[in-house]
Amino acid sequence: MRNEWLKPAVFLLCLSPLMVLGWQLYAGLLGANPIDEVADSTGAWTLRFLLITLLATPLRRYFGWGWAIRMRRMLGLYAFFYATLHLLTYLWLDQFFDWGEIWLDVLDRPFITVGMLAFVLLLPLAATSNRYMVRRLGRGWKRLHRLAYVIPALGVLHFWWLVKADVLEPLVYGVLLAALLASRIQAGRRRRAGSAVREGCIS
Amino acid sequence: MLIKTPTDLSESDVTPYEIYRQRRRFLQSGLAIAGAAIGGSLLSRDASARLELDRVKPGPYSADEEKTSYEDITSYNNFYEFGVDKSDPARHAHKLVTDPWSVTVTGEVEKPATCTLEDILRPHALEERIYRLRCVEGWSMVIPWVGFPLADLIKRFQPTSKAKYVEFETLYDKKQMPGQRRRVLDWPYREGLRMDEAMHPLTLVAVGLYGKELPNQNGAPLRLVVPWKYGFKSIKSIVKIRFRETQPTSSWTRAAPREYGFYSNVNPNVSHPRWSQKRERRIGEFLKRKTLMFNGYGEQVASLYTGMDLKKYF
Ligand code: HEM
């Protein structure tokens, strides 16, 4: 059974944070410092989408929800979309395209350095997300897309270094990421153990 | 010119203490009745219900700049005692009880004392001072404070020759300040000034803003305002003043010594690991503006720091 409506529905759902943010901005609901709110919101949604993307595989593995895998590329691209908005907010509304100042920021401010690194690493993933590149890169594609584990880790570090005193929020994201990665390590172990058993049978 | 020249205060221009006191009581009983009638804490959060401070005289050093709106000043606050979000203080500060309130003055003084708020306020003439406020996070406001010079308060307790620094403490009470349930900072919040900074005529004890009693989220019932330093130096809801021979450690310095120094003077040339301090966004404005040395109060305060390396003593 293929749910034709599922993809457009998820597409719209993923767009809704931006719509809500746009509405809040337009209606003046973002408080005294709306630009900061936009920066924070787009940053938070980038990190959330990076984690949601990593949820697809465990959903299939543990619940048999194959449709989750079919959404994975779109979710990953949404992470990239929100990251781009986040970066643009910074470049435009924070720095007003003062490239000298931006460069200094990347060099001097560890949280910016790490955020920028995360964004740069997202670029090849977004560029190779289409079917053509998947086929063309073969095994290399899989290896390249392991960056999807590294990027959210950099995102958590970026967030951690950015908060002044209260690390609770980045900690929560860090724990969620750790759980998502742990589920893969566990699955990998089981696979290896499984194949060892099979080999034992053959011999 | 940004700075207006000082004006004299005459006796009749001050808010007489008894009127202040009566109104404080009246307001509270009124609130209690209204609160009981409505059955909620709705009214205590209503900023417009706050006491109007009468006959506040314009004070010296006021900035001739567009004031930040009352709404923004009272809804966008860093007051971690009520939560770390900027909107938390306005949401939770109604839990703070500011009457009765007492302040303990100890340490290197001839006349240590525990004073009620009324004792503290009684002799002082209230004046309005429109000051720029620069937050270390890179935003700023222009706030019409109501208060009186800290120097006038300090003199009453007669600091001894050993008093080189003043340390202040915020209330520590998890019931009234729910943000203190988590150890985000080493509570109670502490701040300090060198004696000459504390005695400087710019340094204010604020009890109101926009001609009204301070809203709780802005540090009621009394707070410090040190306009040439980053906002976190201007400690809120003060319950303790201690005169010391040695330099106190501020809460933020304790939390991150490489980021927040004791002096924390606004300085566009000393960058912070998280924020370049060269520019700031004035709340309500789109474009950023250049941050001024000592937040534009260099003419008044630069001489306090002659010969000091402000990159070292940041
Ligand atoms: C994959 C990449 C990135 C992720 C996952 C990410 C995530 C985040 C998160 C979670 C926040 C905090 C949100 C909050 O406080 O609720 C944030 C804030 C911020 N990020 Fe990023 N970020 C990324 C890339 C970048 C880049 C490339 C830059 C700029 C060069 C940047 C600059 C900032 C700034 C300046 C803030 C603070 C906004 C403010 O509070 O004013 N980030 N980011």
Coordinates of C-alpha atoms and ligand atoms in Angstrom, one line a residue:
Chain A
M1 CA 0.0 0.0 0.0
R2 CA 1.4 3.3 -1.0
N3 CA 0.0 6.4 0.7
E4 CA 0.1 9.0 -2.0
W5 CA -0.9 11.7 0.4
L6 CA 1.8 11.0 2.9
K7 CA 4.6 12.8 1.3
P8 CA 2.8 16.1 0.6
A9 CA 1.4 15.9 4.1
V10 CA 4.8 15.6 5.7
F11 CA 6.1 18.2 3.3
L12 CA 3.5 20.7 4.6
L13 CA 4.0 19.6 8.2
C14 CA 7.8 20.3 7.9
L15 CA 7.0 23.7 6.5
S16 CA 4.7 24.7 9.3
P17 CA 7.4 25.9 11.7
L18 CA 8.4 28.5 9.1
M19 CA 4.8 29.5 8.5
V20 CA 4.2 29.9 12.2
L21 CA 7.4 31.9 12.6
G22 CA 6.5 34.1 9.6
W23 CA 3.1 34.7 11.1
Q24 CA 4.5 35.6 14.5
L25 CA 7.0 37.9 12.9
Y26 CA 4.3 39.6 10.8
A27 CA 1.9 39.8 13.8
G28 CA 4.5 41.2 16.1
L29 CA 4.3 38.2 18.5
L30 CA 8.0 37.7 18.8
G31 CA 8.6 40.2 21.6
A32 CA 11.1 43.0 21.9
N33 CA 13.9 41.4 19.9
P34 CA 12.3 39.5 17.0
I35 CA 15.5 39.1 15.0
D36 CA 17.0 37.1 17.9
E37 CA 13.9 35.0 18.0
V38 CA 14.2 34.2 14.3
A39 CA 17.8 33.2 14.7
D40 CA 17.0 31.0 17.6
S41 CA 13.9 29.4 16.1
T42 CA 15.6 28.6 12.7
G43 CA 18.6 27.2 14.6
A44 CA 16.5 25.0 16.8
W45 CA 14.5 23.7 13.9
T46 CA 17.7 22.9 12.0
L47 CA 18.8 20.7 15.0
R48 CA 15.4 19.2 15.4
F49 CA 15.2 18.2 11.7
L50 CA 18.7 16.7 11.9
L51 CA 17.6 14.5 14.7
I52 CA 14.2 13.7 13.1
T53 CA 16.1 12.5 10.0
L54 CA 18.1 10.1 12.1
L55 CA 14.8 8.7 13.5
A56 CA 13.8 7.2 10.2
T57 CA 16.0 4.1 10.4
P58 CA 15.1 3.1 14.0
L59 CA 11.4 3.6 13.1
R60 CA 11.7 1.0 10.4
R61 CA 13.9 -1.3 12.4
Y62 CA 11.9 -1.4 15.6
F63 CA 8.4 -0.7 14.3
G64 CA 8.6 -1.8 10.7
W65 CA 7.5 1.6 9.4
G66 CA 9.0 1.5 6.0
W67 CA 7.4 4.8 5.0
A68 CA 9.7 6.6 7.4
I69 CA 12.6 5.7 5.2
R70 CA 10.8 7.2 2.2
M71 CA 10.5 10.5 4.1
R72 CA 14.2 10.5 5.1
R73 CA 15.6 12.5 2.1
M74 CA 12.9 15.2 2.5
L75 CA 13.6 15.5 6.2
G76 CA 17.3 15.8 5.6
L77 CA 16.7 18.5 3.0
Y78 CA 14.4 20.3 5.4
A79 CA 17.3 20.3 7.9
F80 CA 19.4 21.9 5.2
F81 CA 16.6 24.4 4.4
Y82 CA 16.3 25.6 8.0
A83 CA 20.1 25.7 8.3
T84 CA 20.2 28.0 5.3
L85 CA 17.6 30.3 6.7
H86 CA 19.5 30.2 10.0
L87 CA 22.7 31.2 8.3
L88 CA 21.0 33.9 6.3
T89 CA 19.5 35.4 9.4
Y90 CA 23.0 35.6 10.8
L91 CA 24.7 36.9 7.7
W92 CA 22.0 39.5 7.0
L93 CA 20.2 40.5 10.2
D94 CA 23.1 40.0 12.6
Q95 CA 26.1 41.1 10.5
F96 CA 24.5 42.9 7.6
F97 CA 26.9 41.2 5.2
D98 CA 30.0 42.7 6.8
W99 CA 32.3 40.0 5.5
G100 CA 35.3 41.1 7.5
E101 CA 33.4 41.0 10.7
I102 CA 31.9 37.6 9.8
W103 CA 35.3 36.1 9.1
L104 CA 36.5 37.4 12.4
D105 CA 33.5 35.8 14.1
V106 CA 34.2 32.4 12.5
L107 CA 37.8 32.6 13.7
D108 CA 37.2 34.0 17.1
R109 CA 34.0 32.6 18.4
P110 CA 34.1 28.8 18.9
F111 CA 30.3 28.5 18.7
I112 CA 30.3 30.2 15.3
T113 CA 33.2 28.1 14.1
V114 CA 31.4 24.9 14.9
G115 CA 28.1 26.1 13.5
M116 CA 29.8 27.1 10.3
L117 CA 31.6 23.8 10.1
A118 CA 28.3 22.0 10.5
F119 CA 26.7 24.0 7.7
V120 CA 29.7 23.4 5.4
L121 CA 29.4 19.7 6.0
L122 CA 25.7 19.8 5.1
L123 CA 26.5 21.1 1.7
P124 CA 27.8 17.9 0.1
L125 CA 25.0 16.0 1.7
A126 CA 22.3 18.3 0.2
A127 CA 24.2 18.2 -3.2
T128 CA 24.2 14.4 -3.3
S129 CA 20.8 13.8 -2.1
N130 CA 19.2 13.1 -5.5
R131 CA 18.8 9.6 -7.0
Y132 CA 21.4 10.2 -9.7
M133 CA 24.1 10.9 -7.2
V134 CA 23.1 8.0 -5.0
R135 CA 23.6 5.7 -7.9
R136 CA 26.7 7.4 -9.1
L137 CA 28.5 7.4 -5.8
G138 CA 27.5 3.8 -4.9
R139 CA 29.2 2.7 -1.7
G140 CA 30.9 6.1 -1.4
W141 CA 27.4 7.7 -1.0
K142 CA 26.8 5.7 2.1
R143 CA 30.2 6.6 3.6
L144 CA 29.7 10.3 2.7
H145 CA 26.2 10.3 4.3
R146 CA 27.6 9.1 7.6
L147 CA 28.3 12.8 8.1
A148 CA 24.6 12.9 9.1
Y149 CA 25.8 11.6 12.5
V150 CA 28.6 14.2 12.8
I151 CA 26.6 17.3 11.9
P152 CA 24.0 17.1 14.7
A153 CA 26.8 16.5 17.1
L154 CA 28.4 19.7 15.9
G155 CA 25.0 21.3 16.2
V156 CA 24.7 20.3 19.9
L157 CA 28.2 21.6 20.6
H158 CA 27.3 24.9 18.8
F159 CA 24.3 25.2 21.1
W160 CA 26.3 24.2 24.2
W161 CA 28.9 26.8 23.6
L162 CA 26.3 29.4 22.8
V163 CA 24.2 29.3 26.0
K164 CA 25.4 31.5 28.9
A165 CA 24.8 29.3 31.9
D166 CA 21.9 26.9 31.4
V167 CA 23.0 23.9 29.4
L168 CA 19.7 22.0 29.9
E169 CA 18.4 22.5 26.4
P170 CA 21.6 21.5 24.6
L171 CA 21.9 18.6 27.0
V172 CA 18.4 17.3 26.1
Y173 CA 19.3 17.4 22.4
G174 CA 22.6 15.7 23.2
V175 CA 20.9 12.9 25.0
L176 CA 18.4 12.4 22.2
L177 CA 21.3 12.3 19.7
A178 CA 23.2 9.8 21.9
A179 CA 20.1 7.6 22.0
L180 CA 19.7 7.7 18.2
L181 CA 23.4 6.8 17.7
A182 CA 23.3 4.1 20.3
S183 CA 20.4 2.4 18.6
R184 CA 22.6 2.1 15.5
I185 CA 25.6 0.8 17.4
Q186 CA 23.3 -1.8 19.0
A187 CA 21.8 -2.8 15.6
G188 CA 25.3 -3.0 14.1
R189 CA 26.4 -5.4 16.8
R190 CA 23.4 -7.6 16.4
R191 CA 24.0 -7.7 12.7
R192 CA 27.6 -8.8 13.2
A193 CA 26.6 -11.3 15.8
G194 CA 23.9 -12.6 13.5
S195 CA 26.3 -13.1 10.6
A196 CA 28.9 -14.8 12.8
V197 CA 26.2 -17.3 13.8
R198 CA 25.4 -17.9 10.2
E199 CA 29.0 -18.4 9.3
G200 CA 29.2 -20.9 12.1
C201 CA 26.4 -22.9 10.6
I202 CA 28.0 -23.0 7.2
S203 CA 31.3 -24.4 8.5
Chain B
M1 CA 24.8 66.4 23.1
L2 CA 23.8 63.2 24.9
I3 CA 24.2 64.4 28.4
K4 CA 22.0 67.1 29.9
T5 CA 23.5 69.3 32.6
P6 CA 22.6 68.6 36.2
T7 CA 19.7 70.4 37.7
D8 CA 19.1 71.2 41.3
L9 CA 16.6 69.5 43.4
S10 CA 14.6 71.4 45.9
E11 CA 12.8 69.9 48.9
S12 CA 9.3 70.3 47.4
D13 CA 10.2 68.4 44.3
V14 CA 10.8 65.1 46.0
T15 CA 8.3 62.4 46.5
P16 CA 7.5 62.7 50.2
Y17 CA 8.1 59.4 51.8
E18 CA 4.8 59.2 53.6
I19 CA 2.9 59.6 50.4
Y20 CA 5.0 56.9 48.9
R21 CA 4.3 54.7 51.8
Q22 CA 0.6 55.3 51.9
R23 CA 0.2 54.7 48.2
R24 CA 2.2 51.5 48.5
R25 CA -0.2 50.2 51.1
F26 CA -3.2 51.5 49.3
L27 CA -2.2 49.8 46.1
Q28 CA -1.7 46.6 47.9
S29 CA -4.9 46.5 49.7
G30 CA -6.7 47.5 46.5
L31 CA -5.0 44.7 44.7
A32 CA -5.8 42.2 47.4
I33 CA -9.5 43.1 47.2
A34 CA -9.5 43.1 43.4
G35 CA -7.5 39.9 43.4
A36 CA -9.9 38.2 45.7
A37 CA -12.8 39.4 43.6
I38 CA -11.4 38.1 40.4
G39 CA -9.8 35.1 42.1
G40 CA -6.4 35.1 40.6
S41 CA -3.0 36.7 40.3
L42 CA -4.1 38.5 37.2
L43 CA -3.9 42.0 38.6
S44 CA -0.6 41.6 40.3
R45 CA 0.9 41.2 36.9
D46 CA -0.8 44.2 35.4
A47 CA 1.9 46.7 35.1
S48 CA -0.5 49.6 34.8
A49 CA -1.7 48.9 38.3
R50 CA 1.7 49.8 39.7
L51 CA 2.2 52.8 41.9
E52 CA 2.6 56.1 40.2
L53 CA 5.6 57.9 41.8
D54 CA 4.6 61.5 42.3
R55 CA 6.7 64.6 41.8
V56 CA 9.8 62.8 40.5
K57 CA 12.2 65.5 39.4
P58 CA 14.2 65.2 36.2
G59 CA 17.7 64.3 37.3
P60 CA 21.2 64.9 35.8
Y61 CA 23.0 62.9 33.1
S62 CA 19.8 61.9 31.3
A63 CA 20.3 60.7 27.7
D64 CA 18.4 62.7 25.1
E65 CA 17.4 59.6 23.1
E66 CA 14.2 57.9 22.2
K67 CA 13.1 55.8 25.2
T68 CA 12.5 52.1 24.8
S69 CA 8.8 51.3 25.2
Y70 CA 7.5 50.4 28.7
E71 CA 6.2 47.2 27.2
D72 CA 9.6 46.1 25.9
I73 CA 11.4 47.2 29.1
T74 CA 9.1 45.1 31.2
S75 CA 8.7 42.0 29.0
Y76 CA 12.3 41.4 27.8
N77 CA 14.4 40.7 30.9
N78 CA 17.4 38.8 32.0
F79 CA 16.6 37.9 35.6
Y80 CA 17.6 34.2 35.9
E81 CA 16.0 34.0 39.3
F82 CA 12.7 33.7 37.4
G83 CA 14.0 31.6 34.5
V84 CA 16.5 31.8 31.8
D85 CA 14.2 32.9 29.0
K86 CA 13.7 36.6 28.4
S87 CA 10.0 36.2 28.8
D88 CA 10.2 34.2 32.1
P89 CA 10.6 37.1 34.5
A90 CA 7.4 38.9 33.3
R91 CA 5.6 35.6 33.6
H92 CA 6.9 34.5 37.0
A93 CA 7.9 37.6 38.9
H94 CA 4.5 38.1 40.4
K95 CA 5.5 35.5 42.9
L96 CA 8.0 37.9 44.5
V97 CA 6.7 39.6 47.6
T98 CA 8.3 43.1 47.9
D99 CA 6.5 44.4 50.9
P100 CA 7.7 43.9 53.6
W101 CA 11.3 44.1 52.4
S102 CA 14.4 44.6 54.3
V103 CA 18.0 45.3 53.4
T104 CA 21.0 44.3 55.6
V105 CA 24.0 46.5 55.6
T106 CA 27.1 44.9 57.1
G107 CA 30.9 44.8 56.8
E108 CA 33.3 47.7 57.0
V109 CA 30.8 50.3 58.2
E110 CA 30.4 52.4 61.4
K111 CA 26.7 51.9 61.3
P112 CA 25.7 48.4 60.3
A113 CA 21.9 48.0 60.1
T114 CA 19.0 46.1 58.9
C115 CA 16.6 48.5 57.3
T116 CA 13.1 48.2 56.0
L117 CA 12.6 49.5 52.5
E118 CA 10.9 52.5 54.0
D119 CA 14.0 53.3 56.2
I120 CA 16.1 53.1 53.1
L121 CA 14.0 55.4 51.0
R122 CA 12.9 57.9 53.6
P123 CA 15.6 60.6 53.3
H124 CA 16.1 60.5 49.6
A125 CA 14.7 62.6 46.8
L126 CA 13.6 60.6 43.9
E127 CA 14.7 61.7 40.5
E128 CA 14.3 60.5 36.9
R129 CA 17.4 59.5 35.0
I130 CA 17.2 58.4 31.5
Y131 CA 20.0 56.0 31.0
R132 CA 21.2 53.7 28.2
L133 CA 21.4 50.1 29.2
R134 CA 23.8 47.8 27.3
C135 CA 23.4 44.1 27.8
V136 CA 26.5 41.9 27.3
E137 CA 24.4 39.9 24.8
G138 CA 24.6 42.8 22.3
W139 CA 21.3 44.6 22.7
S140 CA 20.5 47.9 24.4
M141 CA 17.6 50.0 25.7
V142 CA 17.1 53.5 26.9
I143 CA 15.3 53.5 30.3
P144 CA 13.8 56.3 32.3
W145 CA 14.7 55.1 35.8
V146 CA 13.4 56.6 39.0
G147 CA 15.8 56.5 41.9
F148 CA 18.5 58.3 43.9
P149 CA 22.4 58.2 43.9
L150 CA 23.8 55.2 45.6
A151 CA 26.4 57.5 47.1
D152 CA 23.8 59.2 49.2
L153 CA 22.7 55.9 50.6
I154 CA 26.2 54.7 51.3
K155 CA 27.1 57.8 53.2
R156 CA 24.4 57.1 55.8
F157 CA 26.2 53.9 56.9
Q158 CA 29.6 55.6 57.2
P159 CA 32.0 53.1 55.6
T160 CA 35.3 52.8 57.4
S161 CA 38.7 53.4 55.7
K162 CA 38.9 49.6 55.1
A163 CA 35.8 49.7 52.9
K164 CA 37.4 49.3 49.4
Y165 CA 34.5 47.5 47.7
V166 CA 30.8 47.1 48.1
E167 CA 29.1 43.8 47.5
F168 CA 25.4 43.3 46.8
E169 CA 23.2 40.3 47.1
T170 CA 19.8 39.5 45.6
L171 CA 17.1 37.7 47.5
Y172 CA 17.5 33.9 47.7
D173 CA 14.1 32.2 48.1
K174 CA 13.1 29.4 45.8
K175 CA 9.5 29.8 46.6
Q176 CA 9.4 33.4 45.4
M177 CA 12.1 33.0 42.7
P178 CA 11.3 29.7 41.0
G179 CA 14.4 30.0 38.7
Q180 CA 16.6 29.4 41.8
R181 CA 15.3 25.8 42.0
R182 CA 17.9 24.9 39.4
R183 CA 21.6 25.8 40.0
V184 CA 22.0 27.7 36.8
L185 CA 24.1 30.2 38.8
D186 CA 25.6 30.0 42.3
W187 CA 22.7 31.6 44.2
P188 CA 22.3 34.1 45.7
Y189 CA 23.2 36.4 42.9
R190 CA 26.1 38.7 43.9
E191 CA 27.6 41.8 42.4
G192 CA 30.2 44.2 43.4
L193 CA 31.7 47.6 42.8
R194 CA 34.9 49.4 43.7
M195 CA 34.1 52.1 46.3
D196 CA 34.8 54.9 43.8
E197 CA 32.5 53.4 41.3
A198 CA 29.8 53.0 43.9
M199 CA 30.2 56.6 45.0
H200 CA 30.1 57.9 41.4
P201 CA 27.2 60.3 40.8
L202 CA 26.0 58.2 37.9
T203 CA 25.5 55.1 40.0
L204 CA 21.8 54.9 40.9
V205 CA 19.6 53.0 43.3
A206 CA 16.4 52.6 41.2
V207 CA 13.0 52.1 42.7
G208 CA 10.9 52.9 39.6
L209 CA 10.8 53.3 35.9
Y210 CA 8.6 55.4 33.6
G211 CA 7.4 57.3 36.7
K212 CA 6.0 54.1 38.3
E213 CA 7.1 51.7 41.0
L214 CA 9.5 49.1 39.6
P215 CA 7.8 46.0 38.2
N216 CA 9.1 42.9 39.9
Q217 CA 10.7 41.6 36.7
N218 CA 12.8 44.7 36.6
G219 CA 14.2 44.2 40.1
A220 CA 11.7 45.5 42.6
P221 CA 11.7 46.9 45.1
L222 CA 15.2 48.3 44.7
R223 CA 18.0 47.6 42.3
L224 CA 21.3 49.0 41.2
V225 CA 21.8 50.8 37.9
V226 CA 25.4 51.3 36.7
P227 CA 24.9 52.6 33.2
W228 CA 28.5 52.4 31.9
K229 CA 28.8 48.6 32.7
Y230 CA 27.1 45.6 31.1
G231 CA 23.6 45.1 32.4
F232 CA 24.3 42.1 34.7
K233 CA 26.3 44.4 37.0
S234 CA 23.1 46.2 37.8
I235 CA 21.9 43.8 40.4
K236 CA 18.2 43.5 41.1
S237 CA 16.0 43.0 44.2
I238 CA 18.8 43.7 46.7
V239 CA 18.6 42.4 50.2
K240 CA 22.2 42.7 51.3
I241 CA 24.9 45.3 51.1
R242 CA 28.3 44.4 52.4
F243 CA 31.4 46.7 52.6
R244 CA 34.6 44.8 52.1
E245 CA 38.3 45.3 52.0
T246 CA 38.8 42.7 49.3
Q247 CA 37.3 42.5 45.9
P248 CA 34.1 40.4 45.8
T249 CA 33.5 37.8 43.1
S250 CA 30.4 38.5 41.0
S251 CA 28.1 35.6 40.2
W252 CA 28.9 35.7 36.5
T253 CA 32.6 35.9 37.1
R254 CA 32.3 32.9 39.3
A255 CA 30.3 31.1 36.5
A256 CA 32.8 31.9 33.7
P257 CA 35.9 33.9 34.9
R258 CA 37.3 34.2 31.4
E259 CA 34.1 35.7 30.0
Y260 CA 32.9 38.1 32.7
G261 CA 35.4 40.2 34.6
F262 CA 34.9 42.1 37.8
Y263 CA 34.8 45.5 36.0
S264 CA 32.7 44.5 33.0
N265 CA 32.7 48.1 31.7
V266 CA 31.0 48.4 28.3
N267 CA 34.0 48.3 25.9
P268 CA 33.7 47.8 22.2
N269 CA 37.4 46.9 22.0
V270 CA 37.3 43.9 24.3
S271 CA 35.5 41.0 22.6
H272 CA 33.6 38.3 24.4
P273 CA 33.9 34.7 23.4
R274 CA 30.3 34.7 22.4
W275 CA 29.6 38.2 21.2
S276 CA 31.7 40.8 19.5
Q277 CA 31.0 43.9 21.5
K278 CA 31.6 46.3 18.7
R279 CA 27.9 46.8 17.9
E280 CA 24.6 46.5 19.5
R281 CA 20.9 46.3 18.5
R282 CA 18.9 49.0 20.2
I283 CA 15.6 47.2 21.0
G284 CA 13.0 48.4 18.6
E285 CA 15.5 49.2 15.8
F286 CA 16.5 47.2 12.8
L287 CA 20.0 48.2 12.0
K288 CA 22.7 47.8 14.6
R289 CA 24.6 50.8 16.0
K290 CA 28.2 51.2 17.2
T291 CA 28.8 50.5 20.8
L292 CA 30.4 53.4 22.6
M293 CA 33.2 53.1 25.1
F294 CA 31.8 53.1 28.7
N295 CA 28.4 53.0 26.9
G296 CA 28.8 56.7 26.1
Y297 CA 29.5 57.7 29.7
G298 CA 33.3 58.1 29.1
E299 CA 33.3 61.8 29.9
Q300 CA 32.0 61.0 33.4
V301 CA 33.7 57.8 34.3
A302 CA 36.9 57.3 32.2
S303 CA 39.0 59.0 34.9
L304 CA 38.1 56.1 37.3
Y305 CA 40.2 53.9 35.2
T306 CA 43.2 56.0 34.3
G307 CA 46.4 53.9 34.1
M308 CA 44.5 50.6 34.1
D309 CA 44.8 48.2 31.2
L310 CA 41.1 47.6 30.4
K311 CA 41.9 44.6 28.3
K312 CA 43.4 43.0 31.4
Y313 CA 40.8 44.3 33.8
F314 CA 37.8 43.7 31.6
Ligands
HEM1 C1 23.9 22.7 11.1 C2 24.2 23.9 11.5 C3 23.6 24.6 12.7 C4 22.7 24.2 13.7 C5 22.2 22.8 14.0 C6 22.5 25.3 14.6 C7 21.7 25.3 15.7 C8 21.5 26.3 16.5 C9 20.7 26.3 17.7 C10 20.0 25.1 18.3 C11 20.7 27.5 18.2 C12 20.1 28.0 19.5 C13 18.6 28.1 19.4 C14 18.0 28.5 20.8 O1 18.6 29.3 21.5 O2 16.9 28.1 21.0 C15 21.5 28.4 17.4 C16 21.8 29.7 17.6 C17 22.6 30.5 16.8 N1 23.3 30.0 15.7 FE1 23.2 28.2 14.9 N2 23.2 26.4 14.1 C18 23.8 26.0 12.9 C19 24.6 26.8 12.1 C20 24.9 28.1 12.4 C21 25.8 28.9 11.5 C22 26.4 28.4 10.3 C23 25.8 30.1 12.1 C24 26.6 31.3 11.7 C25 27.7 31.4 11.1 C26 25.0 30.1 13.3 C27 24.9 31.1 14.2 C28 24.0 31.1 15.3 C29 23.8 32.2 16.1 C30 24.5 33.6 16.0 C31 23.0 31.8 17.1 C32 22.4 32.7 18.3 C33 21.2 33.4 17.9 C34 20.9 34.3 19.0 O3 20.5 33.9 20.1 O4 20.9 35.5 18.7 N3 24.5 28.8 13.4 N4 22.0 27.6 16.3

